[in-house]
CSV table of C-alpha atoms and ligand atoms in Angstrom, one decimal:
chain,number,residue,atom,x,y,z
D,1,MET,CA,-22.3,-6.1,-9.4
D,2,THR,CA,-23.6,-3.7,-6.8
D,3,PHE,CA,-24.4,-3.9,-3.1
D,4,VAL,CA,-27.1,-1.7,-1.6
D,5,LEU,CA,-25.8,-0.2,1.7
D,6,GLN,CA,-28.4,2.6,1.9
D,7,GLU,CA,-31.3,3.5,-0.3
D,8,THR,CA,-29.1,6.0,-1.8
D,9,LEU,CA,-25.7,4.3,-2.2
D,10,ARG,CA,-24.6,1.4,-4.3
D,11,LEU,CA,-21.2,-0.1,-3.6
D,12,LYS,CA,-19.3,-0.7,-6.8
D,13,LYS,CA,-17.4,-3.9,-7.4
D,14,ARG,CA,-15.1,-2.5,-9.9
D,15,TYR,CA,-13.7,0.0,-7.4
D,16,GLY,CA,-13.1,-2.7,-4.8
D,17,GLN,CA,-15.6,-1.2,-2.4
D,18,HIS,CA,-15.8,-3.2,0.7
D,19,VAL,CA,-16.4,-0.8,3.5
D,20,ILE,CA,-15.4,-1.8,6.9
D,21,VAL,CA,-18.5,-2.0,9.3
D,22,SER,CA,-16.7,-3.3,12.6
D,23,PRO,CA,-16.0,-0.5,15.1
D,24,GLY,CA,-13.4,-2.6,16.7
D,25,VAL,CA,-11.6,-3.1,13.5
D,26,ILE,CA,-11.7,0.7,12.8
D,27,LYS,CA,-10.7,1.6,16.3
D,28,ALA,CA,-7.7,-0.9,15.9
D,29,ILE,CA,-6.5,0.9,12.7
D,30,VAL,CA,-6.8,4.4,14.3
D,31,LYS,CA,-4.8,3.2,17.3
D,32,HIS,CA,-2.0,1.7,15.1
D,33,ALA,CA,-2.0,5.0,13.0
D,34,ASN,CA,-0.8,6.6,16.3
D,35,VAL,CA,-1.9,10.0,15.1
D,36,ARG,CA,0.0,12.9,16.8
D,37,GLU,CA,-0.8,16.5,17.2
D,38,GLY,CA,-0.2,18.3,14.1
D,39,GLU,CA,0.2,15.5,11.7
D,40,THR,CA,-0.8,15.4,8.1
D,41,ILE,CA,-2.7,12.2,7.4
D,42,VAL,CA,-3.8,10.9,4.0
D,43,GLU,CA,-6.7,8.4,3.9
D,44,ILE,CA,-6.7,6.5,0.5
D,45,GLY,CA,-10.2,5.2,-0.7
D,46,PRO,CA,-12.4,6.8,2.3
D,47,GLY,CA,-15.4,5.4,0.8
D,48,THR,CA,-18.5,6.0,2.8
D,49,GLY,CA,-16.3,7.6,5.6
D,50,ASN,CA,-16.4,5.0,8.4
D,51,LEU,CA,-12.7,5.2,9.1
D,52,THR,CA,-12.6,8.8,8.1
D,53,VAL,CA,-14.9,9.9,11.1
D,54,GLU,CA,-13.0,8.1,13.5
D,55,LEU,CA,-9.6,9.6,12.4
D,56,LEU,CA,-11.1,13.1,12.8
D,57,ASN,CA,-11.3,12.4,16.6
D,58,THR,CA,-7.3,12.5,16.7
D,59,PRO,CA,-5.3,15.5,16.8
D,60,LEU,CA,-4.5,15.7,13.2
D,61,LYS,CA,-3.7,19.0,11.5
D,62,LYS,CA,-4.8,18.0,8.0
D,63,LEU,CA,-6.5,15.0,6.3
D,64,HIS,CA,-6.5,14.4,2.9
D,65,LEU,CA,-8.9,11.9,1.3
D,66,ILE,CA,-7.9,10.4,-2.0
D,67,GLU,CA,-11.1,8.8,-3.8
D,68,LEU,CA,-11.4,7.8,-7.2
D,69,ASP,CA,-15.3,7.6,-7.3
D,70,GLU,CA,-16.8,10.9,-7.9
D,71,GLU,CA,-20.2,9.6,-6.3
D,72,MET,CA,-18.6,8.4,-3.2
D,73,ILE,CA,-17.0,11.8,-2.9
D,74,GLN,CA,-20.4,13.5,-3.2
D,75,THR,CA,-21.9,11.2,-0.6
D,76,LEU,CA,-18.9,11.6,1.8
D,77,LYS,CA,-19.3,15.4,1.5
D,78,LYS,CA,-22.7,15.3,3.0
D,79,ARG,CA,-21.3,13.2,5.9
D,80,ILE,CA,-18.2,14.9,6.6
D,81,ALA,CA,-18.0,18.6,7.4
D,82,ASP,CA,-14.6,19.3,8.9
D,83,GLU,CA,-12.2,22.2,7.9
D,84,ARG,CA,-9.3,19.9,8.4
D,85,VAL,CA,-10.4,17.9,5.6
D,86,GLU,CA,-9.6,18.2,1.9
D,87,PHE,CA,-11.1,15.9,-0.9
D,88,HIS,CA,-9.1,14.7,-3.8
D,89,HIS,CA,-11.0,13.2,-6.7
D,90,ALA,CA,-7.8,11.1,-7.9
D,91,ASP,CA,-6.4,7.9,-8.4
D,92,ALA,CA,-4.1,6.7,-5.7
D,93,THR,CA,-2.0,4.4,-8.0
D,94,LYS,CA,-0.6,7.6,-9.7
D,95,PHE,CA,-1.2,10.4,-7.0
D,96,ASP,CA,1.8,12.5,-6.2
D,97,PHE,CA,1.7,12.4,-2.3
D,98,CYS,CA,4.6,14.6,-2.0
D,99,LYS,CA,2.7,17.5,-3.2
D,100,LEU,CA,0.6,17.3,0.3
D,101,GLY,CA,3.6,17.9,2.4
D,102,ASP,CA,7.1,16.7,3.0
D,103,SER,CA,6.2,14.2,5.8
D,104,VAL,CA,2.7,12.5,5.5
D,105,LYS,CA,1.3,9.4,6.9
D,106,LEU,CA,-0.6,7.2,4.5
D,107,LEU,CA,-3.4,5.0,5.5
D,108,GLY,CA,-6.6,3.2,4.2
D,109,ASN,CA,-8.7,0.2,3.6
D,110,LEU,CA,-7.3,0.0,0.2
D,111,PRO,CA,-9.1,-1.3,-2.9
D,112,TYR,CA,-7.7,-4.8,-3.1
D,113,ASN,CA,-7.7,-4.8,-7.0
D,114,VAL,CA,-5.0,-2.2,-7.2
D,115,ALA,CA,-3.3,-2.5,-3.7
D,116,SER,CA,-0.1,-3.6,-5.1
D,117,LEU,CA,-0.2,-0.5,-7.6
D,118,ILE,CA,-0.9,1.6,-4.5
D,119,ILE,CA,2.1,0.0,-2.5
D,120,GLU,CA,4.4,0.6,-5.5
D,121,ASN,CA,3.4,4.2,-5.8
D,122,THR,CA,4.1,4.7,-2.1
D,123,VAL,CA,7.5,3.4,-2.5
D,124,PHE,CA,7.9,5.8,-5.4
D,125,HIS,CA,7.1,8.7,-3.0
D,126,LYS,CA,9.1,7.4,0.1
D,127,GLU,CA,10.8,10.7,0.5
D,128,CYS,CA,7.7,12.3,2.0
D,129,ILE,CA,6.2,8.9,3.4
D,130,PRO,CA,7.7,7.8,6.6
D,131,PHE,CA,4.8,5.7,7.7
D,132,ALA,CA,1.7,3.7,6.0
D,133,LEU,CA,-1.1,1.6,7.4
D,134,TYR,CA,-2.7,-0.5,5.1
D,135,MET,CA,-5.6,-3.0,5.1
D,136,ILE,CA,-4.9,-5.3,2.1
D,137,GLN,CA,-5.7,-8.9,1.1
D,138,LYS,CA,-4.1,-11.4,3.5
D,139,GLU,CA,-2.5,-13.5,0.8
D,140,VAL,CA,-0.8,-10.3,-0.6
D,141,ALA,CA,0.2,-9.1,2.8
D,142,GLU,CA,1.9,-12.6,3.6
D,143,ARG,CA,3.6,-12.8,0.1
D,144,LEU,CA,5.0,-9.1,0.7
D,145,ILE,CA,6.4,-10.1,4.0
D,146,LYS,CA,7.7,-13.5,2.9
D,147,GLY,CA,9.4,-12.3,-0.2
D,148,GLY,CA,9.1,-14.0,-3.5
D,149,SER,CA,8.0,-11.2,-5.5
D,150,TRP,CA,9.7,-8.0,-7.3
D,151,LEU,CA,7.4,-5.9,-5.2
D,152,SER,CA,8.1,-7.6,-1.9
D,153,ILE,CA,11.8,-6.7,-2.5
D,154,PHE,CA,11.3,-3.3,-3.7
D,155,LEU,CA,9.2,-2.3,-0.6
D,156,ARG,CA,11.4,-4.1,2.0
D,157,THR,CA,14.4,-2.2,0.5
D,158,PHE,CA,13.0,1.0,1.9
D,159,TYR,CA,10.3,-0.1,4.5
D,160,SER,CA,9.9,-2.6,7.3
D,161,ILE,CA,6.8,-4.6,7.3
D,162,GLU,CA,4.9,-5.3,10.4
D,163,TYR,CA,2.1,-7.5,10.4
D,164,ILE,CA,-0.5,-6.2,12.7
D,165,MET,CA,-3.7,-8.4,12.4
D,166,SER,CA,-5.9,-10.5,10.2
D,167,VAL,CA,-9.4,-9.3,9.5
D,168,PRO,CA,-12.0,-11.8,8.5
D,169,ALA,CA,-14.4,-11.1,5.6
D,170,ARG,CA,-17.5,-10.7,7.9
D,171,PHE,CA,-16.1,-7.2,9.1
D,172,PHE,CA,-16.6,-5.7,5.7
D,173,LYS,CA,-19.7,-4.6,3.6
D,174,PRO,CA,-20.2,-6.6,1.3
D,175,PRO,CA,-17.7,-9.2,2.6
D,176,PRO,CA,-14.8,-9.8,0.2
D,177,LYS,CA,-14.2,-13.2,-0.8
D,178,VAL,CA,-10.8,-13.1,0.7
D,179,GLN,CA,-9.4,-12.5,4.2
D,180,SER,CA,-7.8,-9.3,4.9
D,181,SER,CA,-4.7,-8.0,6.8
D,182,LEU,CA,-3.6,-4.7,8.4
D,183,ILE,CA,0.1,-4.1,7.7
D,184,LYS,CA,2.2,-1.2,9.0
D,185,LEU,CA,4.9,0.2,6.8
D,186,THR,CA,7.9,2.1,8.6
D,187,ARG,CA,10.5,3.6,6.5
D,188,ASP,CA,13.9,1.7,7.1
D,189,GLU,CA,16.0,2.3,4.1
D,190,LYS,CA,18.4,-0.7,3.6
D,191,ALA,CA,20.5,1.0,1.1
D,192,LYS,CA,20.7,4.2,-0.9
D,193,VAL,CA,19.3,3.2,-4.4
D,194,GLU,CA,20.0,5.6,-7.2
D,195,GLY,CA,17.2,5.8,-9.6
D,196,LEU,CA,14.1,3.9,-8.5
D,197,LYS,CA,12.9,3.2,-12.0
D,198,ASN,CA,16.1,1.3,-12.8
D,199,TYR,CA,15.7,-0.4,-9.5
D,200,LYS,CA,12.4,-1.4,-10.3
D,201,ALA,CA,13.1,-2.7,-13.8
D,202,PHE,CA,16.0,-4.6,-12.6
D,203,LEU,CA,13.8,-6.4,-9.8
D,204,VAL,CA,11.1,-7.0,-12.4
D,205,LYS,CA,13.6,-8.7,-14.7
D,206,LEU,CA,15.1,-10.5,-11.8
D,207,TYR,CA,11.7,-12.1,-10.8
D,208,SER,CA,10.4,-12.9,-14.2
D,209,MET,CA,10.6,-16.6,-14.8
D,210,LYS,CA,11.3,-17.4,-11.2
D,211,ARG,CA,12.1,-21.1,-11.9
D,212,LYS,CA,15.0,-20.3,-14.4
D,213,ALA,CA,18.5,-20.2,-13.1
D,214,ILE,CA,19.6,-16.7,-12.3
D,215,LYS,CA,22.5,-16.8,-15.2
D,216,SER,CA,19.5,-16.9,-17.5
D,217,LYS,CA,18.8,-13.3,-16.6
D,218,ILE,CA,22.1,-11.7,-15.4
D,219,SER,CA,25.2,-11.9,-16.9
D,220,GLN,CA,27.8,-14.6,-15.6
D,221,ASP,CA,30.6,-11.9,-15.0
D,222,LEU,CA,28.3,-9.8,-12.9
D,223,LEU,CA,27.2,-12.8,-11.0
D,224,LYS,CA,30.9,-13.8,-10.2
D,225,LYS,CA,31.7,-10.2,-9.2
D,226,ALA,CA,28.6,-10.4,-6.7
D,227,GLY,CA,29.7,-13.8,-5.6
D,228,ILE,CA,26.4,-15.4,-6.5
D,229,ASN,CA,25.8,-19.0,-7.8
D,230,PRO,CA,24.6,-18.7,-11.4
D,231,MET,CA,22.6,-21.7,-10.9
D,232,ALA,CA,20.7,-20.3,-8.1
D,233,ARG,CA,17.1,-19.2,-8.4
D,234,VAL,CA,16.0,-15.7,-7.5
D,235,GLU,CA,14.1,-16.8,-4.5
D,236,GLU,CA,17.2,-18.1,-3.0
D,237,LEU,CA,18.6,-14.7,-2.8
D,238,SER,CA,18.5,-12.7,0.2
D,239,LEU,CA,17.6,-9.0,0.1
D,240,GLU,CA,21.2,-8.0,1.1
D,241,LYS,CA,22.5,-10.4,-1.8
D,242,ILE,CA,20.1,-8.7,-4.3
D,243,LEU,CA,21.1,-5.2,-3.2
D,244,PHE,CA,24.9,-6.2,-3.4
D,245,LEU,CA,24.1,-7.4,-6.9
D,246,TYR,CA,22.3,-4.2,-7.9
D,247,GLU,CA,25.3,-2.3,-6.6
D,248,CYS,CA,27.6,-4.3,-8.7
D,249,LEU,CA,25.8,-3.1,-12.2
W,1,SAH,N1,-12.1,2.8,3.7
W,1,SAH,C1,-13.7,2.7,3.4
W,1,SAH,C2,-13.8,1.8,2.0
W,1,SAH,C3,-12.6,1.2,1.6
W,1,SAH,S1,-13.1,0.5,0.0
W,1,SAH,C4,-13.9,1.7,4.6
W,1,SAH,O1,-13.6,1.2,5.1
W,1,SAH,O2,-15.3,2.1,5.0
W,1,SAH,C5,-12.1,1.1,-1.2
W,1,SAH,C6,-12.3,2.6,-1.5
W,1,SAH,O3,-11.1,2.9,-2.5
W,1,SAH,C7,-13.5,2.7,-2.3
W,1,SAH,O4,-14.1,3.8,-1.7
W,1,SAH,C8,-13.1,3.0,-3.8
W,1,SAH,O5,-13.9,3.9,-4.4
W,1,SAH,C9,-11.9,3.7,-3.6
W,1,SAH,N2,-10.7,3.5,-4.7
W,1,SAH,C10,-10.8,2.3,-5.8
W,1,SAH,N3,-9.8,2.5,-6.5
W,1,SAH,C11,-9.1,3.7,-6.1
W,1,SAH,C12,-8.3,4.5,-6.6
W,1,SAH,N4,-7.3,3.9,-7.6
W,1,SAH,N5,-7.6,5.4,-6.0
W,1,SAH,C13,-8.4,5.9,-4.8
W,1,SAH,N6,-9.5,5.4,-4.5
W,1,SAH,C14,-9.8,4.3,-4.9
């Protein structure tokens, strides 16, 4: 399905293209990004550039745009001519953000179909990302904050999450079927975790078959060592308990 925005541009559903058309929402995002002089900013999925244009009114030093849709980039290049901008035709779910600097701020109205993967990739590059501001599906935002998924634990181990605001579908074009939320991630490492890949694998295993008692996934010896009831379900465990269990491994 496509949606005609201008005569020349069709928005593509497969790329999760829902552009923000509310100046108020765009201003709010830029305000919460709190861009200071000399900062390097990375915008994920700039799309038609509505947010990009507003970002360029801040004292940022460099703005990297990561966009997967080549056609979108060509359109964007016609709209944006600023020497602080660098275009990257790339996939934000796999992009190595650390090659852009040792401290970069990420933000964007994310493509909702891959928002979780982009958040995961953010955590994998946490060394160079002290801050991220993402528009995502409201339901996903709530689940990340409440817990109840491996990604929520993975994210909250290294970042604190602040719920900034809900954004109704009518502020996007075309309006998505879901409500949206803006969330702010601030790096705040609750533990020194060695080996992120192992940690992810551990959490994925822990959160598989959520209804099963934890003893079906983790050895009884280890649970005893960590002082965890073997009959507990993973959702009953706090972040601290999970971290302690991982340390006991
Ligand atoms: N921020 C824009 C549009 C957001 S829509 C605005 O608010 O106006 C999401 C954007 O992400 C689209 O431009 C889409 O092409 C792009 N996109 C989709 N998948 C992507 C990926 N994996 N990596 C980078 N960009 C992607």
